[in-house]
PDB file of N, CA and C in Angstrom:
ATOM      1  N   UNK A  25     113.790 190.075 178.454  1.00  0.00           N
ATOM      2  CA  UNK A  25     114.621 190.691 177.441  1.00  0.00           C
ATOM      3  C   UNK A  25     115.639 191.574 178.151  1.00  0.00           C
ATOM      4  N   UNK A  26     116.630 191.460 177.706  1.00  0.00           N
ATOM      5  CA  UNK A  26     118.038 192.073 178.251  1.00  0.00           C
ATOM      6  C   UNK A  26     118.252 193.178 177.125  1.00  0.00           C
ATOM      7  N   UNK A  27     119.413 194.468 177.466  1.00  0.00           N
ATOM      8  CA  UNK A  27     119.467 195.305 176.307  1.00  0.00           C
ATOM      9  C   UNK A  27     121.142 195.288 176.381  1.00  0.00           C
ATOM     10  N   UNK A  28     122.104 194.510 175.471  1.00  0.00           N
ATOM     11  CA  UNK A  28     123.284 194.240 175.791  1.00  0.00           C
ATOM     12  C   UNK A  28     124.320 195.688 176.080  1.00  0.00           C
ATOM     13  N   UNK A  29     125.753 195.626 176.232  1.00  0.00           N
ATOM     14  CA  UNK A  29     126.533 196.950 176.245  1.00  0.00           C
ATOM     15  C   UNK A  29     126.600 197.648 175.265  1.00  0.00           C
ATOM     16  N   UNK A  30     126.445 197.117 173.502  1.00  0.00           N
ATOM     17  CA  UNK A  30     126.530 197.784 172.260  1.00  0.00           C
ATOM     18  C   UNK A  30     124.616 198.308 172.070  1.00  0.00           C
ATOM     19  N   UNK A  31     123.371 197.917 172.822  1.00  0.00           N
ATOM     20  CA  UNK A  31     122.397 198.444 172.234  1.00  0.00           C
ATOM     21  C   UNK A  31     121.494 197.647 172.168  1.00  0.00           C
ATOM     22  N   UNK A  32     122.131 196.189 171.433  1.00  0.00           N
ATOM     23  CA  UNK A  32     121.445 195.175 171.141  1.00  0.00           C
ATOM     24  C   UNK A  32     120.116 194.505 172.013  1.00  0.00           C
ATOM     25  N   UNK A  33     119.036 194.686 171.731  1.00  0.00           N
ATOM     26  CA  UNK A  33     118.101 193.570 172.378  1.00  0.00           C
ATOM     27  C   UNK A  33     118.420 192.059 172.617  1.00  0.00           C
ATOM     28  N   UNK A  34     118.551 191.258 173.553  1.00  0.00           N
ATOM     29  CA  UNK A  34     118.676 189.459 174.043  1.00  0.00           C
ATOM     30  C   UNK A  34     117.066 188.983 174.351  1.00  0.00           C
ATOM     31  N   UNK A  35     116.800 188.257 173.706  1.00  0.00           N
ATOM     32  CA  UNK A  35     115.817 187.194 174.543  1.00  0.00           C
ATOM     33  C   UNK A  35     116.199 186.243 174.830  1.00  0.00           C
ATOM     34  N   UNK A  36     115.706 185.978 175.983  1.00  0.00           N
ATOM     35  CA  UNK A  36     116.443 184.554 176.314  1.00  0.00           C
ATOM     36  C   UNK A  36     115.384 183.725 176.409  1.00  0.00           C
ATOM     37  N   UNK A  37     115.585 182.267 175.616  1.00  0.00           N
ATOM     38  CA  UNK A  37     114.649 181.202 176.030  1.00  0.00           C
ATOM     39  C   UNK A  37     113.820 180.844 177.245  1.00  0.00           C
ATOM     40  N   UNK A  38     112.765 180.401 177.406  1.00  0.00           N
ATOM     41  CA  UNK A  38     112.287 179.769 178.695  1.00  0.00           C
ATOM     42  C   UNK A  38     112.097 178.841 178.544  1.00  0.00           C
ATOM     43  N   UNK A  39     112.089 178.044 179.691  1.00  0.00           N
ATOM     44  CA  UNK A  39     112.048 176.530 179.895  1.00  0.00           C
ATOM     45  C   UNK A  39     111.006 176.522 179.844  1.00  0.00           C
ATOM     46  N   UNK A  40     110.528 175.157 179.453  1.00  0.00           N
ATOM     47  CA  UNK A  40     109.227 174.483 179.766  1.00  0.00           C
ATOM     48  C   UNK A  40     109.072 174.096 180.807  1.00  0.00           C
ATOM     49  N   UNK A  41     107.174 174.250 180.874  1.00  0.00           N
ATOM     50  CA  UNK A  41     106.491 174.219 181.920  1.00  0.00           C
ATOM     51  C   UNK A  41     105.872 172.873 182.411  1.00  0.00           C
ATOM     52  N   UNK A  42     105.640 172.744 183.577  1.00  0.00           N
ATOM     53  CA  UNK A  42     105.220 171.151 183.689  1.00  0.00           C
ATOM     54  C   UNK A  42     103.413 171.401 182.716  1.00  0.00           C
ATOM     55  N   UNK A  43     102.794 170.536 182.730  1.00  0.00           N
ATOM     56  CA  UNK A  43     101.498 170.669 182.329  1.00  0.00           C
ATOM     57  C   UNK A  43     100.886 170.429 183.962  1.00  0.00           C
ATOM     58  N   UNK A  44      99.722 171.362 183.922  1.00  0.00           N
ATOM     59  CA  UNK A  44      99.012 171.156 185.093  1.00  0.00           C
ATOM     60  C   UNK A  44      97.789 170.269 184.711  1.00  0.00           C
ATOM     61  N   UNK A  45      96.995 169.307 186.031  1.00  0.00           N
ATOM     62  CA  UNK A  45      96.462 168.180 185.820  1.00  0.00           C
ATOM     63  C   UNK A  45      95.134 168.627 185.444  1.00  0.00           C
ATOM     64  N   UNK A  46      94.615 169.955 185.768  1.00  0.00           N
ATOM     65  CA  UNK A  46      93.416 169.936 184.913  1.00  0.00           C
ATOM     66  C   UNK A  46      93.444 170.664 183.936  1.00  0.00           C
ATOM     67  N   UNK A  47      94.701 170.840 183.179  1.00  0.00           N
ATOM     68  CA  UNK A  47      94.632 171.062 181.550  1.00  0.00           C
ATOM     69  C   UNK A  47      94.865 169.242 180.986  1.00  0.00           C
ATOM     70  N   UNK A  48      95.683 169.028 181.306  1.00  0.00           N
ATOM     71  CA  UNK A  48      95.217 167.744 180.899  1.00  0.00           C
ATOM     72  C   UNK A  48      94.483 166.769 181.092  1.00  0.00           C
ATOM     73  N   UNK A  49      93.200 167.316 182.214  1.00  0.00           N
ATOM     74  CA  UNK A  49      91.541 166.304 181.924  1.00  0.00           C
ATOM     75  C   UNK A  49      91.110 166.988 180.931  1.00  0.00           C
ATOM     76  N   UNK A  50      91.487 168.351 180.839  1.00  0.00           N
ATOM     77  CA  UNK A  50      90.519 168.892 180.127  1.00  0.00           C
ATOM     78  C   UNK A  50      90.815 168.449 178.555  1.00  0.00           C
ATOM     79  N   UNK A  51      92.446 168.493 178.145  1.00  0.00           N
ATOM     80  CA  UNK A  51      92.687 167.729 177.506  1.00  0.00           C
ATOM     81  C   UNK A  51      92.232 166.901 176.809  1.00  0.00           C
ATOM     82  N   UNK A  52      92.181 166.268 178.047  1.00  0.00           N
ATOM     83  CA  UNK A  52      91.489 164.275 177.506  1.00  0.00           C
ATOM     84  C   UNK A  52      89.610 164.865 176.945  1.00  0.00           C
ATOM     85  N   UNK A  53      89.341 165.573 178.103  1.00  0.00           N
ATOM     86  CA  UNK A  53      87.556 165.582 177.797  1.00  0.00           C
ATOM     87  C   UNK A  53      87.124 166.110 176.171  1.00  0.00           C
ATOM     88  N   UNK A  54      88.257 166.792 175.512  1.00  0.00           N
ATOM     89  CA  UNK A  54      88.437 167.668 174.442  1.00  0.00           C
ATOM     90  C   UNK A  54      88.465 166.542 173.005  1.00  0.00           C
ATOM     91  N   UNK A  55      89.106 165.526 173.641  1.00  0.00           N
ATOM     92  CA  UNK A  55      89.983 165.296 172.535  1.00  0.00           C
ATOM     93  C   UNK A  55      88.988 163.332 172.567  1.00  0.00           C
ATOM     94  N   UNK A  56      87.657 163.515 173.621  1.00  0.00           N
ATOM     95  CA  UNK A  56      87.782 162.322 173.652  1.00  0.00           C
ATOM     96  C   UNK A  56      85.988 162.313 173.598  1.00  0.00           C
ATOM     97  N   UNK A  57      85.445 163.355 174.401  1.00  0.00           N
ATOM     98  CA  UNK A  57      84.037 163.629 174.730  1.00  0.00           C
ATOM     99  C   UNK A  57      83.259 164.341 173.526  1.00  0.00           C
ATOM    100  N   UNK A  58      84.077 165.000 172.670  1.00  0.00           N
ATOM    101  CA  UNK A  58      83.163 166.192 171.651  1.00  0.00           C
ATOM    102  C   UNK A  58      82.978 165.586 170.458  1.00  0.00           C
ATOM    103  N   UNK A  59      82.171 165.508 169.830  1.00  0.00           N
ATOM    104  CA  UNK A  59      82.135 165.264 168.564  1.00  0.00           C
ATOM    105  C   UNK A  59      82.397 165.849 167.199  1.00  0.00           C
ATOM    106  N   UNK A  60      82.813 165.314 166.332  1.00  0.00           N
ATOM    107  CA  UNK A  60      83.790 165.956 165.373  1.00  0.00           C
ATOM    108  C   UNK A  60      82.758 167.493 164.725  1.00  0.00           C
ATOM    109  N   UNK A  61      83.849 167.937 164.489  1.00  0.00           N
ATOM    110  CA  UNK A  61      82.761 169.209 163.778  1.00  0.00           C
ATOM    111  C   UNK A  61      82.405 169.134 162.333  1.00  0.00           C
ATOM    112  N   UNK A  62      81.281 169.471 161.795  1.00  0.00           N
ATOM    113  CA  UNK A  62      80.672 169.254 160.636  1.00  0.00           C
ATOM    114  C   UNK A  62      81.037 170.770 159.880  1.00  0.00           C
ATOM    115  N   UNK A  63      81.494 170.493 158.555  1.00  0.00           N
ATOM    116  CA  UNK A  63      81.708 171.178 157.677  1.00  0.00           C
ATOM    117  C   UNK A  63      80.173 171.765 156.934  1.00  0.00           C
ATOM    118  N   UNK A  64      79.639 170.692 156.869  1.00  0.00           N
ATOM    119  CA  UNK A  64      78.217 170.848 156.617  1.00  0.00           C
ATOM    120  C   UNK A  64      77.788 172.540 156.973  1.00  0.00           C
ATOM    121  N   UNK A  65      77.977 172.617 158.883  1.00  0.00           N
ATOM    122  CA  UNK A  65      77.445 173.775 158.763  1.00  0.00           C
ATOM    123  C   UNK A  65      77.721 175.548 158.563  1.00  0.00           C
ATOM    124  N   UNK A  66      79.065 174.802 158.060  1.00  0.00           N
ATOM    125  CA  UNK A  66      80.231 176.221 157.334  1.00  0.00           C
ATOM    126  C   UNK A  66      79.726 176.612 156.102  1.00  0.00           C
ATOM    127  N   UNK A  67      78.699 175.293 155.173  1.00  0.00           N
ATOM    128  CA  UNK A  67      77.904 174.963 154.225  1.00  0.00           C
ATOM    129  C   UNK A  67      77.300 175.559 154.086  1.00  0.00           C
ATOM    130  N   UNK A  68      76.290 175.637 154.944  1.00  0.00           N
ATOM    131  CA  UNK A  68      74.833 176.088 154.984  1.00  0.00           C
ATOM    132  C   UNK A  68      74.984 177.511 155.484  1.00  0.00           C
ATOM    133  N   UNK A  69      75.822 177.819 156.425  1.00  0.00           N
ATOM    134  CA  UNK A  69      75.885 179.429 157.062  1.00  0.00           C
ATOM    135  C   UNK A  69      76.184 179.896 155.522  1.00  0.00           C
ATOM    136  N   UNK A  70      77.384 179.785 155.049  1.00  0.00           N
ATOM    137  CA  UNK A  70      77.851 180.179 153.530  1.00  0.00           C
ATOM    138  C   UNK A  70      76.101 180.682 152.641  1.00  0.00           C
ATOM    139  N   UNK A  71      75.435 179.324 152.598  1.00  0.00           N
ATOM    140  CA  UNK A  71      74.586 179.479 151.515  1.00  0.00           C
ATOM    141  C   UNK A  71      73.935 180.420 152.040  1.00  0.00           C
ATOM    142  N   UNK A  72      73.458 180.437 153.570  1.00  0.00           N
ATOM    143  CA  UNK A  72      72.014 181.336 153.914  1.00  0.00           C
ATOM    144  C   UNK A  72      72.808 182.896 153.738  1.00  0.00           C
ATOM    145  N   UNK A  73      74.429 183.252 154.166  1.00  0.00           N
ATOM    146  CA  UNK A  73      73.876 184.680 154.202  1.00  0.00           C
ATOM    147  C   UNK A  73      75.300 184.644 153.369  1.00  0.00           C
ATOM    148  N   UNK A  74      75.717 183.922 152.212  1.00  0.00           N
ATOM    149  CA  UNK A  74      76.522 184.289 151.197  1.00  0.00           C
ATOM    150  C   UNK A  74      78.166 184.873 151.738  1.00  0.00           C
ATOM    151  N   UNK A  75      78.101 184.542 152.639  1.00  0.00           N
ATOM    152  CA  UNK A  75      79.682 185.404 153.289  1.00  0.00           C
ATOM    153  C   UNK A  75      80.528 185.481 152.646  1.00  0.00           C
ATOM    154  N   UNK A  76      80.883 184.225 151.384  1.00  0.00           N
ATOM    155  CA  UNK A  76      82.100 184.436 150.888  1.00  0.00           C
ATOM    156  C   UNK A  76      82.178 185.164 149.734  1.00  0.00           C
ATOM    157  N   UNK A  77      81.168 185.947 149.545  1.00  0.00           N
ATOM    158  CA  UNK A  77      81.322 187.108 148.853  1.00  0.00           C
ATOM    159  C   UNK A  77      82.576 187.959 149.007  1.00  0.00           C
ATOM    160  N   UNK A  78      82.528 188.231 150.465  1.00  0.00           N
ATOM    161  CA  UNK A  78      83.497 189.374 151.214  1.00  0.00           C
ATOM    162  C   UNK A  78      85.176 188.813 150.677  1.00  0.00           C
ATOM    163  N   UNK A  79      85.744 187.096 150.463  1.00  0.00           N
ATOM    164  CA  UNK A  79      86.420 187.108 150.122  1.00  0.00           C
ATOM    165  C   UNK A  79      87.324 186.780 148.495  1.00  0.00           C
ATOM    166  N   UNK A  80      88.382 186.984 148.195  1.00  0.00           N
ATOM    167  CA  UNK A  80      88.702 186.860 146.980  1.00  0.00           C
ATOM    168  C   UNK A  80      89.554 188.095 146.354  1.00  0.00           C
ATOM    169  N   UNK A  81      90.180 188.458 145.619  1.00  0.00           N
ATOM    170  CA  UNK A  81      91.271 189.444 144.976  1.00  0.00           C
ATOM    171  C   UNK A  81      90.595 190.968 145.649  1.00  0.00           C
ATOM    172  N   UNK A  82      91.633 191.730 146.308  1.00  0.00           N
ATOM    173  CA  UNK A  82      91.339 193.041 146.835  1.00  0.00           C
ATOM    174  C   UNK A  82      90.738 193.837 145.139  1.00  0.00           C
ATOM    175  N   UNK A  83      91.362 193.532 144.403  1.00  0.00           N
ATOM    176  CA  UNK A  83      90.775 193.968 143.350  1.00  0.00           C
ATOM    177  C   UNK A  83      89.706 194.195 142.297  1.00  0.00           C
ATOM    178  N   UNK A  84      89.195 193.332 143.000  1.00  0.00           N
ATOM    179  CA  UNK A  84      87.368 193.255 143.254  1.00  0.00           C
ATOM    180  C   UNK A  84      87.346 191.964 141.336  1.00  0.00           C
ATOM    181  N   UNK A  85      88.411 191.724 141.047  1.00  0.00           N
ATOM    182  CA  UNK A  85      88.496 190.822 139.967  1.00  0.00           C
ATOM    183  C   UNK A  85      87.686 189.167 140.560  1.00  0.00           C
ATOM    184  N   UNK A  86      87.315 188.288 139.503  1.00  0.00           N
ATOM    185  CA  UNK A  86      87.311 187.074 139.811  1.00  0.00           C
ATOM    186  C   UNK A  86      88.424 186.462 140.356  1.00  0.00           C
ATOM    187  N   UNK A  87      88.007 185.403 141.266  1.00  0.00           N
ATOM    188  CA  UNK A  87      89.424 184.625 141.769  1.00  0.00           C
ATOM    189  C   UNK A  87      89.998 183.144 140.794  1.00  0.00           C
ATOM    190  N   UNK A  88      91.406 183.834 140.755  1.00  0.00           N
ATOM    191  CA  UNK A  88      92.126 182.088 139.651  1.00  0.00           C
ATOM    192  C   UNK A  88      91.501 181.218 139.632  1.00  0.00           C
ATOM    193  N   UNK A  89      91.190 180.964 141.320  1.00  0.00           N
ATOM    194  CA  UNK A  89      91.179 179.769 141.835  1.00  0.00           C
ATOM    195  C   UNK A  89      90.111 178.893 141.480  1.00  0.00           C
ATOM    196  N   UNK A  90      90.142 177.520 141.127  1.00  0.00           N
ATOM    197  CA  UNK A  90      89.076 176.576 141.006  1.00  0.00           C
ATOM    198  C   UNK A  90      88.145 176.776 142.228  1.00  0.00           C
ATOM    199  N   UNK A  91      86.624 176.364 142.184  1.00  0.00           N
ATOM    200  CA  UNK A  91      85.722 176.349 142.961  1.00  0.00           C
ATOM    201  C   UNK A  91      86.266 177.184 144.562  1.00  0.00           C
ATOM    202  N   UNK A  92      86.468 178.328 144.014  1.00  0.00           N
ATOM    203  CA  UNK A  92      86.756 179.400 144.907  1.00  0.00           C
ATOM    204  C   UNK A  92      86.058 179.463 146.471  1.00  0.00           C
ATOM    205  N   UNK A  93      84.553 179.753 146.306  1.00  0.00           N
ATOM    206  CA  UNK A  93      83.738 179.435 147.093  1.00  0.00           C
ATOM    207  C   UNK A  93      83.695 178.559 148.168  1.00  0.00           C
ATOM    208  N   UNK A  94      84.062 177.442 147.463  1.00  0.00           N
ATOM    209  CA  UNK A  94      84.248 176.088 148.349  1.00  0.00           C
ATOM    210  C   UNK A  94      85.500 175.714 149.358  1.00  0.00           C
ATOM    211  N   UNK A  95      86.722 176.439 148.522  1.00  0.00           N
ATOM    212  CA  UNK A  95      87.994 176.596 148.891  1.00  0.00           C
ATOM    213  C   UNK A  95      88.197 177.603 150.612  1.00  0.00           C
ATOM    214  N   UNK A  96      86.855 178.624 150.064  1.00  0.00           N
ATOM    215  CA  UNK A  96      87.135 179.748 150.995  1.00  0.00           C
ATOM    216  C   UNK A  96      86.581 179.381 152.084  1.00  0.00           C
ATOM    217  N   UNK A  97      85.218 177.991 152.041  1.00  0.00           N
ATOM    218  CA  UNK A  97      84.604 177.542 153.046  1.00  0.00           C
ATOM    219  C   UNK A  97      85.549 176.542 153.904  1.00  0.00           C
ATOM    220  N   UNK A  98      86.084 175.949 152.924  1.00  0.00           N
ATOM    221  CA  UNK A  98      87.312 174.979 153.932  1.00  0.00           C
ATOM    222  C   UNK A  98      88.334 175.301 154.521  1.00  0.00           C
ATOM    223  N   UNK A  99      88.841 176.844 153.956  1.00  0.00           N
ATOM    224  CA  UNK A  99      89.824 177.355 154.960  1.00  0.00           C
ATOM    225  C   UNK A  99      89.157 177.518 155.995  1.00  0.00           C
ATOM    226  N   UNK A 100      88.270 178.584 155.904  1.00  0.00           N
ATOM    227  CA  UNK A 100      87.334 178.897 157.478  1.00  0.00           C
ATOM    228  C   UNK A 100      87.425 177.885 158.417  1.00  0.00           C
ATOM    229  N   UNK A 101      86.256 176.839 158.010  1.00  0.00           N
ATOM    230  CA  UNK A 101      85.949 175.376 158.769  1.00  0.00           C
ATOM    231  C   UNK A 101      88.030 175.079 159.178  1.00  0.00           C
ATOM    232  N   UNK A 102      88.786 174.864 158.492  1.00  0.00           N
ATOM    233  CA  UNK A 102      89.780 174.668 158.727  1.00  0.00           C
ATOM    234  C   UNK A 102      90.423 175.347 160.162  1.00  0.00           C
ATOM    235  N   UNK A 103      90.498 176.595 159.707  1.00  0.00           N
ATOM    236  CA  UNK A 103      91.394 177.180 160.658  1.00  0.00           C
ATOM    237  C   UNK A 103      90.499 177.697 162.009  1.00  0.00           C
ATOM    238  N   UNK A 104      88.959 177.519 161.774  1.00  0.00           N
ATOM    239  CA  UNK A 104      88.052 177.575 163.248  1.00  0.00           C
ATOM    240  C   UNK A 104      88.232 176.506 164.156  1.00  0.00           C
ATOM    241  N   UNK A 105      88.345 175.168 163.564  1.00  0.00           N
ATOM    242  CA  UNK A 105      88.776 174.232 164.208  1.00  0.00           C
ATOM    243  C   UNK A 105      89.851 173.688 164.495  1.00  0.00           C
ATOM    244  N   UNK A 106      90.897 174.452 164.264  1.00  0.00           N
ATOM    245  CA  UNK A 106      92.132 174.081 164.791  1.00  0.00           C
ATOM    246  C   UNK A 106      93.339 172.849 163.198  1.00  0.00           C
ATOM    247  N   UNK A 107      92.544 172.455 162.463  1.00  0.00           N
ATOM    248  CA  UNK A 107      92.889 171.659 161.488  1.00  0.00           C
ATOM    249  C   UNK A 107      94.481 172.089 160.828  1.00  0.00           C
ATOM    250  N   UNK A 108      95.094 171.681 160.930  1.00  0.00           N
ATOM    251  CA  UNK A 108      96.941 172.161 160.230  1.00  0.00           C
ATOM    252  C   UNK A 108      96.495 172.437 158.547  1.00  0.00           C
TER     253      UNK A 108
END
């Protein structure tokens, strides 16, 4: 970051990097060796100690949302595993 003559902050882009060869075995071992992850046990953690209690309206109201519960389990499972 540069700070120009009027004040202004610059960032300047960086180039891309080559990939190094053991991010991409590791890569491959990731994407080729593991087996898919089960939602199942986002399921069962949920049921045994109720977590998704904690989420839903700061306002301590019911949530809009259809099958709330279930919704809140698939974001989790979602965004733990990397899923868009």
């Amino acid at each position: 970051m540069t700070i120009g003559a009027a004040g202004e902050p610059t960032v300047k882009r960086i180039g891309m990097q080559d990939v190094s060869a053991p991010a991409l075995a590791l890569s491959s071992a990731v994407h080729n060796g593991i087996e898919p992850a089960r939602c199942s046990m986002c399921c069962a953690r949920s049921t045994w100690t109720d977590f998704t209690r904690h989420f839903g309206p700061r306002s301590g109201d019911d949530p809009k949302i259809r099958n709330a519960k279930q919704r809140y389990r698939l974001t989790i499972f979602a965004l733990g595993t990397g899923w868009p």
